[in-house]
mmCIF file of N, CA and C in Angstrom:
data_model
loop_
_atom_site.group_PDB
_atom_site.id
_atom_site.type_symbol
_atom_site.label_atom_id
_atom_site.label_comp_id
_atom_site.label_asym_id
_atom_site.label_seq_id
_atom_site.Cartn_x
_atom_site.Cartn_y
_atom_site.Cartn_z
ATOM 1 N N VAL E 137 0.830 -1.191 0.000
ATOM 2 C CA VAL E 137 0.000 0.000 0.000
ATOM 3 C C VAL E 137 0.874 1.254 0.000
ATOM 4 N N ALA E 138 1.926 1.241 0.789
ATOM 5 C CA ALA E 138 2.804 2.403 0.855
ATOM 6 C C ALA E 138 3.461 2.673 -0.495
ATOM 7 N N SER E 139 3.854 1.613 -1.178
ATOM 8 C CA SER E 139 4.469 1.786 -2.502
ATOM 9 C C SER E 139 3.476 2.387 -3.493
ATOM 10 N N ALA E 140 2.237 1.913 -3.439
ATOM 11 C CA ALA E 140 1.210 2.438 -4.344
ATOM 12 C C ALA E 140 0.954 3.912 -4.064
ATOM 13 N N LEU E 141 0.893 4.280 -2.798
ATOM 14 C CA LEU E 141 0.690 5.688 -2.448
ATOM 15 C C LEU E 141 1.873 6.544 -2.884
ATOM 16 N N GLY E 142 3.070 6.016 -2.708
ATOM 17 C CA GLY E 142 4.262 6.743 -3.147
ATOM 18 C C GLY E 142 4.278 6.936 -4.652
ATOM 19 N N PHE E 143 3.905 5.896 -5.385
ATOM 20 C CA PHE E 143 3.837 5.986 -6.840
ATOM 21 C C PHE E 143 2.811 7.045 -7.258
ATOM 22 N N ALA E 144 1.624 6.994 -6.644
ATOM 23 C CA ALA E 144 0.571 7.968 -6.977
ATOM 24 C C ALA E 144 1.041 9.381 -6.683
ATOM 25 N N TRP E 145 1.717 9.585 -5.576
ATOM 26 C CA TRP E 145 2.212 10.919 -5.220
ATOM 27 C C TRP E 145 3.224 11.409 -6.254
ATOM 28 N N ASN E 146 4.163 10.548 -6.625
ATOM 29 C CA ASN E 146 5.170 10.936 -7.622
ATOM 30 C C ASN E 146 4.535 11.263 -8.965
ATOM 31 N N GLN E 147 3.578 10.461 -9.395
ATOM 32 C CA GLN E 147 2.914 10.699 -10.670
ATOM 33 C C GLN E 147 2.071 11.969 -10.637
ATOM 34 N N SER E 148 1.475 12.260 -9.483
ATOM 35 C CA SER E 148 0.607 13.440 -9.393
ATOM 36 C C SER E 148 1.404 14.726 -9.543
ATOM 37 N N SER E 149 2.662 14.694 -9.161
ATOM 38 C CA SER E 149 3.466 15.909 -9.258
ATOM 39 C C SER E 149 4.195 16.006 -10.594
ATOM 40 N N SER E 150 4.015 14.997 -11.467
ATOM 41 C CA SER E 150 4.744 15.014 -12.737
ATOM 42 C C SER E 150 3.930 15.594 -13.890
ATOM 43 N N ILE E 151 2.723 16.066 -13.638
ATOM 44 C CA ILE E 151 1.909 16.611 -14.719
ATOM 45 C C ILE E 151 2.290 18.064 -14.985
ATOM 46 N N THR E 152 2.536 18.369 -16.246
ATOM 47 C CA THR E 152 2.921 19.723 -16.652
ATOM 48 C C THR E 152 2.221 20.068 -17.956
ATOM 49 N N ALA E 153 2.334 21.319 -18.330
ATOM 50 C CA ALA E 153 1.812 21.736 -19.634
ATOM 51 C C ALA E 153 2.673 22.864 -20.186
ATOM 52 N N ALA E 154 3.170 22.658 -21.378
ATOM 53 C CA ALA E 154 3.841 23.731 -22.102
ATOM 54 C C ALA E 154 2.749 24.519 -22.825
ATOM 55 N N THR E 155 2.961 25.816 -22.999
ATOM 56 C CA THR E 155 1.944 26.632 -23.672
ATOM 57 C C THR E 155 2.536 27.328 -24.893
ATOM 58 N N LYS E 156 1.643 27.614 -25.822
ATOM 59 C CA LYS E 156 2.048 28.312 -27.041
ATOM 60 C C LYS E 156 0.866 29.155 -27.510
ATOM 61 N N TYR E 157 1.148 30.365 -27.955
ATOM 62 C CA TYR E 157 0.118 31.252 -28.501
ATOM 63 C C TYR E 157 0.226 31.278 -30.022
ATOM 64 N N ALA E 158 -0.919 31.478 -30.664
ATOM 65 C CA ALA E 158 -0.946 31.617 -32.123
ATOM 66 C C ALA E 158 -2.071 32.569 -32.498
ATOM 67 N N ASP E 159 -1.889 33.251 -33.606
ATOM 68 C CA ASP E 159 -2.933 34.115 -34.155
ATOM 69 C C ASP E 159 -3.473 33.459 -35.422
ATOM 70 N N ALA E 160 -4.788 33.509 -35.581
ATOM 71 C CA ALA E 160 -5.425 32.921 -36.762
ATOM 72 C C ALA E 160 -6.486 33.879 -37.274
ATOM 73 N N PRO E 161 -6.686 33.913 -38.588
ATOM 74 C CA PRO E 161 -7.727 34.795 -39.121
ATOM 75 C C PRO E 161 -9.105 34.343 -38.655
ATOM 76 N N GLY E 162 -9.906 35.303 -38.232
ATOM 77 C CA GLY E 162 -11.281 35.037 -37.829
ATOM 78 C C GLY E 162 -12.240 35.632 -38.837
ATOM 79 N N LYS E 163 -13.521 35.647 -38.495
ATOM 80 C CA LYS E 163 -14.533 36.186 -39.402
ATOM 81 C C LYS E 163 -14.293 37.656 -39.715
ATOM 82 N N ASP E 164 -14.013 38.438 -38.703
ATOM 83 C CA ASP E 164 -13.826 39.875 -38.934
ATOM 84 C C ASP E 164 -12.590 40.435 -38.236
ATOM 85 N N ARG E 165 -11.794 39.561 -37.641
ATOM 86 C CA ARG E 165 -10.575 40.016 -36.964
ATOM 87 C C ARG E 165 -9.629 38.834 -36.750
ATOM 88 N N ILE E 166 -8.413 39.140 -36.365
ATOM 89 C CA ILE E 166 -7.448 38.095 -36.017
ATOM 90 C C ILE E 166 -7.826 37.556 -34.642
ATOM 91 N N GLN E 167 -7.893 36.227 -34.518
ATOM 92 C CA GLN E 167 -8.216 35.603 -33.251
ATOM 93 C C GLN E 167 -6.957 35.061 -32.591
ATOM 94 N N ARG E 168 -6.836 35.309 -31.310
ATOM 95 C CA ARG E 168 -5.714 34.796 -30.517
ATOM 96 C C ARG E 168 -6.104 33.430 -29.966
ATOM 97 N N TRP E 169 -5.227 32.460 -30.097
ATOM 98 C CA TRP E 169 -5.420 31.115 -29.575
ATOM 99 C C TRP E 169 -4.302 30.795 -28.589
ATOM 100 N N LYS E 170 -4.615 29.956 -27.623
ATOM 101 C CA LYS E 170 -3.589 29.449 -26.717
ATOM 102 C C LYS E 170 -3.703 27.936 -26.683
ATOM 103 N N ALA E 171 -2.565 27.267 -26.776
ATOM 104 C CA ALA E 171 -2.538 25.809 -26.714
ATOM 105 C C ALA E 171 -1.778 25.364 -25.480
ATOM 106 N N TYR E 172 -2.346 24.392 -24.794
ATOM 107 C CA TYR E 172 -1.696 23.733 -23.666
ATOM 108 C C TYR E 172 -1.319 22.335 -24.127
ATOM 109 N N TYR E 173 -0.048 21.972 -24.016
ATOM 110 C CA TYR E 173 0.433 20.651 -24.381
ATOM 111 C C TYR E 173 0.721 19.894 -23.081
ATOM 112 N N VAL E 174 -0.216 19.048 -22.687
ATOM 113 C CA VAL E 174 -0.158 18.364 -21.400
ATOM 114 C C VAL E 174 0.805 17.192 -21.467
ATOM 115 N N SER E 175 1.638 17.057 -20.439
ATOM 116 C CA SER E 175 2.552 15.920 -20.306
ATOM 117 C C SER E 175 2.335 15.283 -18.939
ATOM 118 N N GLY E 176 2.259 13.972 -18.938
ATOM 119 C CA GLY E 176 2.061 13.230 -17.697
ATOM 120 C C GLY E 176 0.652 12.689 -17.602
ATOM 121 N N PRO E 177 0.461 11.698 -16.731
ATOM 122 C CA PRO E 177 -0.853 11.064 -16.612
ATOM 123 C C PRO E 177 -1.852 11.945 -15.863
ATOM 124 N N VAL E 178 -3.093 11.912 -16.342
ATOM 125 C CA VAL E 178 -4.186 12.602 -15.645
ATOM 126 C C VAL E 178 -5.002 11.510 -14.963
ATOM 127 N N PHE E 179 -5.063 11.540 -13.635
ATOM 128 C CA PHE E 179 -5.790 10.538 -12.867
ATOM 129 C C PHE E 179 -6.170 11.157 -11.528
ATOM 130 N N PHE E 180 -6.785 10.361 -10.655
ATOM 131 C CA PHE E 180 -7.282 10.904 -9.391
ATOM 132 C C PHE E 180 -6.213 11.657 -8.613
ATOM 133 N N GLY E 181 -4.973 11.192 -8.672
ATOM 134 C CA GLY E 181 -3.898 11.829 -7.910
ATOM 135 C C GLY E 181 -3.362 13.108 -8.525
ATOM 136 N N SER E 182 -3.596 13.328 -9.811
ATOM 137 C CA SER E 182 -3.064 14.527 -10.464
ATOM 138 C C SER E 182 -4.158 15.517 -10.858
ATOM 139 N N SER E 183 -5.405 15.209 -10.529
ATOM 140 C CA SER E 183 -6.528 16.049 -10.961
ATOM 141 C C SER E 183 -6.389 17.491 -10.500
ATOM 142 N N ARG E 184 -6.015 17.693 -9.255
ATOM 143 C CA ARG E 184 -5.879 19.066 -8.743
ATOM 144 C C ARG E 184 -4.754 19.807 -9.468
ATOM 145 N N SER E 185 -3.609 19.142 -9.620
ATOM 146 C CA SER E 185 -2.487 19.767 -10.341
ATOM 147 C C SER E 185 -2.871 20.077 -11.774
ATOM 148 N N PHE E 186 -3.611 19.164 -12.406
ATOM 149 C CA PHE E 186 -4.075 19.378 -13.775
ATOM 150 C C PHE E 186 -4.938 20.642 -13.848
ATOM 151 N N SER E 187 -5.906 20.759 -12.956
ATOM 152 C CA SER E 187 -6.809 21.923 -12.954
ATOM 153 C C SER E 187 -6.055 23.233 -12.800
ATOM 154 N N GLU E 188 -4.997 23.214 -12.022
ATOM 155 C CA GLU E 188 -4.238 24.432 -11.736
ATOM 156 C C GLU E 188 -3.352 24.872 -12.903
ATOM 157 N N LEU E 189 -3.247 24.056 -13.948
ATOM 158 C CA LEU E 189 -2.438 24.416 -15.116
ATOM 159 C C LEU E 189 -3.101 25.498 -15.974
ATOM 160 N N PHE E 190 -4.410 25.685 -15.823
ATOM 161 C CA PHE E 190 -5.185 26.498 -16.750
ATOM 162 C C PHE E 190 -5.630 27.823 -16.143
ATOM 163 N N ASP E 191 -5.877 28.802 -17.025
ATOM 164 C CA ASP E 191 -6.285 30.151 -16.612
ATOM 165 C C ASP E 191 -7.492 30.612 -17.429
ATOM 166 N N PRO E 192 -8.686 30.078 -17.131
ATOM 167 C CA PRO E 192 -9.863 30.446 -17.927
ATOM 168 C C PRO E 192 -10.136 31.947 -17.979
ATOM 169 N N ALA E 193 -9.883 32.643 -16.906
ATOM 170 C CA ALA E 193 -10.155 34.090 -16.882
ATOM 171 C C ALA E 193 -9.170 34.863 -17.759
ATOM 172 N N GLY E 194 -7.922 34.431 -17.809
ATOM 173 C CA GLY E 194 -6.897 35.178 -18.533
ATOM 174 C C GLY E 194 -6.615 34.689 -19.937
ATOM 175 N N ASP E 195 -7.077 33.518 -20.274
ATOM 176 C CA ASP E 195 -6.799 32.954 -21.596
ATOM 177 C C ASP E 195 -7.681 33.587 -22.670
ATOM 178 N N PRO E 196 -7.237 33.503 -23.936
ATOM 179 C CA PRO E 196 -8.054 34.022 -25.044
ATOM 180 C C PRO E 196 -9.333 33.197 -25.228
ATOM 181 N N ASP E 197 -10.161 33.605 -26.169
ATOM 182 C CA ASP E 197 -11.470 32.973 -26.379
ATOM 183 C C ASP E 197 -11.392 31.542 -26.895
ATOM 184 N N ASN E 198 -10.293 31.161 -27.505
ATOM 185 C CA ASN E 198 -10.123 29.813 -28.052
ATOM 186 C C ASN E 198 -8.892 29.166 -27.444
ATOM 187 N N VAL E 199 -9.103 27.998 -26.835
ATOM 188 C CA VAL E 199 -8.027 27.296 -26.141
ATOM 189 C C VAL E 199 -7.994 25.844 -26.609
ATOM 190 N N VAL E 200 -6.792 25.357 -26.867
ATOM 191 C CA VAL E 200 -6.576 23.958 -27.228
ATOM 192 C C VAL E 200 -5.895 23.279 -26.046
ATOM 193 N N ILE E 201 -6.428 22.118 -25.653
ATOM 194 C CA ILE E 201 -5.745 21.278 -24.671
ATOM 195 C C ILE E 201 -5.363 20.002 -25.403
ATOM 196 N N ASP E 202 -4.064 19.804 -25.578
ATOM 197 C CA ASP E 202 -3.538 18.685 -26.347
ATOM 198 C C ASP E 202 -2.989 17.625 -25.390
ATOM 199 N N PHE E 203 -3.545 16.415 -25.477
ATOM 200 C CA PHE E 203 -3.162 15.315 -24.607
ATOM 201 C C PHE E 203 -2.203 14.348 -25.297
ATOM 202 N N GLY E 204 -1.478 14.810 -26.310
ATOM 203 C CA GLY E 204 -0.581 13.948 -27.073
ATOM 204 C C GLY E 204 0.516 13.309 -26.252
ATOM 205 N N ASN E 205 0.961 13.957 -25.192
ATOM 206 C CA ASN E 205 2.006 13.417 -24.315
ATOM 207 C C ASN E 205 1.443 13.066 -22.951
ATOM 208 N N SER E 206 0.185 12.736 -22.932
ATOM 209 C CA SER E 206 -0.504 12.443 -21.680
ATOM 210 C C SER E 206 -1.387 11.216 -21.870
ATOM 211 N N ARG E 207 -1.987 10.801 -20.790
ATOM 212 C CA ARG E 207 -2.971 9.719 -20.853
ATOM 213 C C ARG E 207 -4.010 9.940 -19.765
ATOM 214 N N VAL E 208 -5.261 9.825 -20.144
ATOM 215 C CA VAL E 208 -6.371 9.962 -19.198
ATOM 216 C C VAL E 208 -6.583 8.580 -18.598
ATOM 217 N N MET E 209 -6.406 8.478 -17.277
ATOM 218 C CA MET E 209 -6.352 7.165 -16.645
ATOM 219 C C MET E 209 -7.664 6.679 -16.027
ATOM 220 N N ASP E 210 -8.492 7.599 -15.509
ATOM 221 C CA ASP E 210 -9.667 7.139 -14.772
ATOM 222 C C ASP E 210 -10.810 8.149 -14.851
ATOM 223 N N HIS E 211 -11.919 7.786 -14.223
ATOM 224 C CA HIS E 211 -13.124 8.609 -14.265
ATOM 225 C C HIS E 211 -12.900 9.981 -13.629
ATOM 226 N N SER E 212 -12.122 10.053 -12.562
ATOM 227 C CA SER E 212 -11.878 11.359 -11.930
ATOM 228 C C SER E 212 -11.136 12.290 -12.880
ATOM 229 N N ALA E 213 -10.300 11.740 -13.745
ATOM 230 C CA ALA E 213 -9.612 12.561 -14.744
ATOM 231 C C ALA E 213 -10.607 13.121 -15.752
ATOM 232 N N LEU E 214 -11.552 12.299 -16.179
ATOM 233 C CA LEU E 214 -12.593 12.766 -17.100
ATOM 234 C C LEU E 214 -13.423 13.880 -16.468
ATOM 235 N N GLU E 215 -13.786 13.699 -15.212
ATOM 236 C CA GLU E 215 -14.549 14.727 -14.491
ATOM 237 C C GLU E 215 -13.746 16.028 -14.416
ATOM 238 N N CYS E 216 -12.453 15.897 -14.178
ATOM 239 C CA CYS E 216 -11.585 17.069 -14.074
ATOM 240 C C CYS E 216 -11.493 17.800 -15.416
ATOM 241 N N ILE E 217 -11.329 17.059 -16.502
ATOM 242 C CA ILE E 217 -11.286 17.667 -17.835
ATOM 243 C C ILE E 217 -12.595 18.399 -18.111
ATOM 244 N N ASN E 218 -13.699 17.762 -17.771
ATOM 245 C CA ASN E 218 -15.010 18.369 -17.974
ATOM 246 C C ASN E 218 -15.167 19.633 -17.129
ATOM 247 N N ASP E 219 -14.675 19.601 -15.894
ATOM 248 C CA ASP E 219 -14.747 20.781 -15.020
ATOM 249 C C ASP E 219 -13.931 21.948 -15.583
ATOM 250 N N VAL E 220 -12.745 21.640 -16.096
ATOM 251 C CA VAL E 220 -11.922 22.688 -16.713
ATOM 252 C C VAL E 220 -12.664 23.285 -17.903
ATOM 253 N N ALA E 221 -13.232 22.433 -18.756
ATOM 254 C CA ALA E 221 -13.994 22.920 -19.915
ATOM 255 C C ALA E 221 -15.188 23.760 -19.467
ATOM 256 N N ASP E 222 -15.867 23.346 -18.400
ATOM 257 C CA ASP E 222 -17.002 24.125 -17.878
ATOM 258 C C ASP E 222 -16.572 25.522 -17.431
ATOM 259 N N LYS E 223 -15.389 25.630 -16.841
ATOM 260 C CA LYS E 223 -14.883 26.950 -16.417
ATOM 261 C C LYS E 223 -14.643 27.848 -17.631
ATOM 262 N N TYR E 224 -14.108 27.273 -18.700
ATOM 263 C CA TYR E 224 -13.928 28.057 -19.923
ATOM 264 C C TYR E 224 -15.284 28.438 -20.507
ATOM 265 N N GLY E 225 -16.223 27.506 -20.510
ATOM 266 C CA GLY E 225 -17.565 27.793 -21.013
ATOM 267 C C GLY E 225 -18.245 28.894 -20.221
ATOM 268 N N ALA E 226 -18.091 28.875 -18.903
ATOM 269 C CA ALA E 226 -18.681 29.914 -18.055
ATOM 270 C C ALA E 226 -18.072 31.279 -18.343
ATOM 271 N N ALA E 227 -16.835 31.286 -18.824
ATOM 272 C CA ALA E 227 -16.155 32.539 -19.168
ATOM 273 C C ALA E 227 -16.436 32.942 -20.617
ATOM 274 N N GLY E 228 -17.308 32.194 -21.300
ATOM 275 C CA GLY E 228 -17.650 32.522 -22.687
ATOM 276 C C GLY E 228 -16.590 32.114 -23.689
ATOM 277 N N LYS E 229 -15.793 31.107 -23.343
ATOM 278 C CA LYS E 229 -14.692 30.674 -24.203
ATOM 279 C C LYS E 229 -14.919 29.251 -24.679
ATOM 280 N N LYS E 230 -14.152 28.840 -25.683
ATOM 281 C CA LYS E 230 -14.300 27.521 -26.274
ATOM 282 C C LYS E 230 -13.016 26.714 -26.085
ATOM 283 N N VAL E 231 -13.168 25.436 -25.741
ATOM 284 C CA VAL E 231 -12.038 24.544 -25.513
ATOM 285 C C VAL E 231 -12.058 23.434 -26.555
ATOM 286 N N TYR E 232 -10.919 23.200 -27.177
ATOM 287 C CA TYR E 232 -10.754 22.134 -28.157
ATOM 288 C C TYR E 232 -9.831 21.082 -27.542
ATOM 289 N N LEU E 233 -10.345 19.880 -27.361
ATOM 290 C CA LEU E 233 -9.586 18.787 -26.754
ATOM 291 C C LEU E 233 -9.009 17.918 -27.868
ATOM 292 N N ARG E 234 -7.694 17.755 -27.861
ATOM 293 C CA ARG E 234 -7.019 16.996 -28.921
ATOM 294 C C ARG E 234 -6.285 15.792 -28.355
ATOM 295 N N HIS E 235 -6.169 14.779 -29.194
ATOM 296 C CA HIS E 235 -5.420 13.556 -28.891
ATOM 297 C C HIS E 235 -5.944 12.820 -27.663
ATOM 298 N N LEU E 236 -7.277 12.760 -27.555
ATOM 299 C CA LEU E 236 -7.917 11.888 -26.581
ATOM 300 C C LEU E 236 -8.297 10.590 -27.280
ATOM 301 N N SER E 237 -8.333 9.495 -26.551
ATOM 302 C CA SER E 237 -8.793 8.244 -27.161
ATOM 303 C C SER E 237 -10.287 8.346 -27.439
ATOM 304 N N SER E 238 -10.773 7.518 -28.334
ATOM 305 C CA SER E 238 -12.205 7.541 -28.631
ATOM 306 C C SER E 238 -13.015 7.162 -27.398
ATOM 307 N N ASN E 239 -12.469 6.296 -26.547
ATOM 308 C CA ASN E 239 -13.141 5.926 -25.296
ATOM 309 C C ASN E 239 -13.290 7.148 -24.392
ATOM 310 N N CYS E 240 -12.263 7.975 -24.302
ATOM 311 C CA CYS E 240 -12.343 9.208 -23.498
ATOM 312 C C CYS E 240 -13.426 10.132 -24.041
ATOM 313 N N ALA E 241 -13.450 10.308 -25.340
ATOM 314 C CA ALA E 241 -14.437 11.192 -25.964
ATOM 315 C C ALA E 241 -15.856 10.709 -25.693
ATOM 316 N N GLU E 242 -16.080 9.408 -25.811
ATOM 317 C CA GLU E 242 -17.404 8.846 -25.545
ATOM 318 C C GLU E 242 -17.810 9.064 -24.093
ATOM 319 N N MET E 243 -16.886 8.853 -23.180
ATOM 320 C CA MET E 243 -17.200 9.008 -21.759
ATOM 321 C C MET E 243 -17.424 10.462 -21.377
ATOM 322 N N LEU E 244 -16.719 11.383 -22.015
ATOM 323 C CA LEU E 244 -16.981 12.797 -21.748
ATOM 324 C C LEU E 244 -18.417 13.154 -22.124
ATOM 325 N N ALA E 245 -18.887 12.602 -23.225
ATOM 326 C CA ALA E 245 -20.278 12.849 -23.626
ATOM 327 C C ALA E 245 -21.240 12.259 -22.594
ATOM 328 N N LYS E 246 -20.924 11.085 -22.070
ATOM 329 C CA LYS E 246 -21.789 10.452 -21.075
ATOM 330 C C LYS E 246 -21.802 11.223 -19.756
ATOM 331 N N ILE E 247 -20.693 11.831 -19.401
ATOM 332 C CA ILE E 247 -20.651 12.649 -18.184
ATOM 333 C C ILE E 247 -21.663 13.786 -18.284
ATOM 334 N N ASN E 248 -21.872 14.273 -19.487
ATOM 335 C CA ASN E 248 -22.837 15.351 -19.721
ATOM 336 C C ASN E 248 -24.238 14.773 -19.899
ATOM 337 N N ALA E 249 -24.608 13.863 -19.009
ATOM 338 C CA ALA E 249 -25.945 13.253 -18.955
ATOM 339 C C ALA E 249 -26.310 12.544 -20.259
ATOM 340 N N GLY E 250 -25.305 11.986 -20.932
ATOM 341 C CA GLY E 250 -25.582 11.231 -22.137
ATOM 342 C C GLY E 250 -25.856 12.086 -23.357
ATOM 343 N N ARG E 251 -25.863 13.398 -23.178
ATOM 344 C CA ARG E 251 -26.087 14.290 -24.312
ATOM 345 C C ARG E 251 -24.759 14.522 -25.028
ATOM 346 N N LYS E 252 -24.825 15.275 -26.083
ATOM 347 C CA LYS E 252 -23.594 15.691 -26.747
ATOM 348 C C LYS E 252 -22.847 16.632 -25.802
ATOM 349 N N LEU E 253 -21.597 16.848 -26.097
ATOM 350 C CA LEU E 253 -20.812 17.792 -25.306
ATOM 351 C C LEU E 253 -21.400 19.187 -25.461
ATOM 352 N N PRO E 254 -21.248 20.032 -24.432
ATOM 353 C CA PRO E 254 -21.724 21.409 -24.575
ATOM 354 C C PRO E 254 -20.979 22.114 -25.705
ATOM 355 N N PRO E 255 -21.561 23.175 -26.259
ATOM 356 C CA PRO E 255 -20.966 23.816 -27.442
ATOM 357 C C PRO E 255 -19.577 24.405 -27.209
ATOM 358 N N TYR E 256 -19.204 24.621 -25.967
ATOM 359 C CA TYR E 256 -17.881 25.188 -25.687
ATOM 360 C C TYR E 256 -16.818 24.099 -25.492
ATOM 361 N N GLU E 257 -17.202 22.830 -25.538
ATOM 362 C CA GLU E 257 -16.273 21.720 -25.334
ATOM 363 C C GLU E 257 -16.257 20.866 -26.599
ATOM 364 N N VAL E 258 -15.171 20.943 -27.359
ATOM 365 C CA VAL E 258 -15.086 20.283 -28.655
ATOM 366 C C VAL E 258 -13.951 19.262 -28.629
ATOM 367 N N VAL E 259 -14.271 18.014 -28.938
ATOM 368 C CA VAL E 259 -13.238 16.988 -29.077
ATOM 369 C C VAL E 259 -12.865 16.915 -30.546
ATOM 370 N N GLU E 260 -11.619 17.207 -30.842
ATOM 371 C CA GLU E 260 -11.140 17.142 -32.221
ATOM 372 C C GLU E 260 -10.536 15.767 -32.464
ATOM 373 N N ARG E 261 -11.021 15.086 -33.471
ATOM 374 C CA ARG E 261 -10.564 13.740 -33.806
ATOM 375 C C ARG E 261 -9.482 13.808 -34.888
ATOM 376 N N SER E 262 -8.512 12.901 -34.805
ATOM 377 C CA SER E 262 -7.491 12.796 -35.845
ATOM 378 C C SER E 262 -6.986 11.363 -35.916
ATOM 379 N N LYS E 263 -6.299 11.056 -36.996
ATOM 380 C CA LYS E 263 -5.758 9.708 -37.161
ATOM 381 C C LYS E 263 -4.635 9.433 -36.166
ATOM 382 N N ASP E 264 -4.119 10.479 -35.521
ATOM 383 C CA ASP E 264 -3.033 10.333 -34.549
ATOM 384 C C ASP E 264 -3.531 10.127 -33.122
ATOM 385 N N ASP E 265 -4.851 10.028 -32.930
ATOM 386 C CA ASP E 265 -5.386 9.843 -31.584
ATOM 387 C C ASP E 265 -4.942 8.504 -31.015
ATOM 388 N N PRO E 266 -4.659 8.462 -29.725
ATOM 389 C CA PRO E 266 -4.252 7.196 -29.109
ATOM 390 C C PRO E 266 -5.434 6.237 -28.995
ATOM 391 N N ALA E 267 -5.131 4.982 -28.786
ATOM 392 C CA ALA E 267 -6.166 3.963 -28.612
ATOM 393 C C ALA E 267 -5.965 3.313 -27.240
ATOM 394 N N TYR E 268 -6.792 3.685 -26.275
ATOM 395 C CA TYR E 268 -6.779 3.064 -24.951
ATOM 396 C C TYR E 268 -8.127 3.316 -24.295
ATOM 397 N N ASP E 269 -8.426 2.508 -23.291
ATOM 398 C CA ASP E 269 -9.651 2.675 -22.521
ATOM 399 C C ASP E 269 -9.315 3.288 -21.174
ATOM 400 N N VAL E 270 -10.308 3.929 -20.595
ATOM 401 C CA VAL E 270 -10.165 4.561 -19.290
ATOM 402 C C VAL E 270 -10.641 3.583 -18.233
ATOM 403 N N ALA E 271 -9.882 3.448 -17.148
ATOM 404 C CA ALA E 271 -10.286 2.581 -16.037
ATOM 405 C C ALA E 271 -11.505 3.169 -15.350
ATOM 406 N N MET E 272 -12.484 2.319 -15.092
ATOM 407 C CA MET E 272 -13.728 2.783 -14.475
ATOM 408 C C MET E 272 -14.083 1.912 -13.285
ATOM 409 N N ASP E 273 -14.720 2.508 -12.284
ATOM 410 C CA ASP E 273 -15.283 1.796 -11.140
ATOM 411 C C ASP E 273 -16.764 1.614 -11.434
ATOM 412 N N ARG E 274 -17.173 0.415 -11.758
ATOM 413 C CA ARG E 274 -18.561 0.163 -12.158
ATOM 414 C C ARG E 274 -19.562 0.581 -11.090
ATOM 415 N N GLU E 275 -19.250 0.371 -9.813
ATOM 416 C CA GLU E 275 -20.188 0.772 -8.759
ATOM 417 C C GLU E 275 -20.323 2.283 -8.686
ATOM 418 N N ALA E 276 -19.219 2.988 -8.825
ATOM 419 C CA ALA E 276 -19.255 4.464 -8.737
ATOM 420 C C ALA E 276 -19.949 5.090 -9.932
ATOM 421 N N THR E 277 -20.027 4.355 -11.039
ATOM 422 C CA THR E 277 -20.620 4.924 -12.242
ATOM 423 C C THR E 277 -21.964 4.304 -12.589
ATOM 424 N N GLY E 278 -22.568 3.604 -11.651
ATOM 425 C CA GLY E 278 -23.891 3.056 -11.890
ATOM 426 C C GLY E 278 -23.883 1.692 -12.546
ATOM 427 N N GLY E 279 -22.736 1.031 -12.596
ATOM 428 C CA GLY E 279 -22.646 -0.312 -13.135
ATOM 429 C C GLY E 279 -22.878 -0.357 -14.637
ATOM 430 N N GLY E 280 -21.916 -0.856 -15.355
ATOM 431 C CA GLY E 280 -22.073 -1.015 -16.791
ATOM 432 C C GLY E 280 -21.940 0.261 -17.595
ATOM 433 N N TRP E 281 -21.766 1.379 -16.944
ATOM 434 C CA TRP E 281 -21.718 2.686 -17.603
ATOM 435 C C TRP E 281 -20.590 2.775 -18.611
ATOM 436 N N ALA E 282 -19.479 2.114 -18.329
ATOM 437 C CA ALA E 282 -18.308 2.244 -19.196
ATOM 438 C C ALA E 282 -18.332 1.290 -20.375
ATOM 439 N N ASP E 283 -19.319 0.419 -20.455
ATOM 440 C CA ASP E 283 -19.363 -0.512 -21.565
ATOM 441 C C ASP E 283 -19.595 0.218 -22.878
ATOM 442 N N PRO E 284 -18.908 -0.220 -23.945
ATOM 443 C CA PRO E 284 -19.106 0.445 -25.249
ATOM 444 C C PRO E 284 -20.478 0.214 -25.800
#
């Protein structure tokens, strides 16, 4: 048990995000974008650190969160991603989630009461998306919730 706790603690402190700004032509003006390139696992132990990487109030209207160097490990990570997106949505901004597995994308939709994702939370699909499933606790999710 002590080893598992030590491992979780070490992994929780290893989550980081590099950022990059870009300008892109918009409908009637140049739009500022900010991209977060997440590195490290997102799971119950790193959820708080993950949330603290972002600045919904200070970021531009369009934000990309790229999980290309990360992996979403469990349901608490999905909830955390959704909470971050909700904060951007509340600020009138849009979040584009990149390089999530198809299983992650499906579960994010289910977190939103089985509806589609809200209009401010966009999962961008590409041929480079990873292929993995998220670990789920069937009892905590109503049993069978994670089944495809």
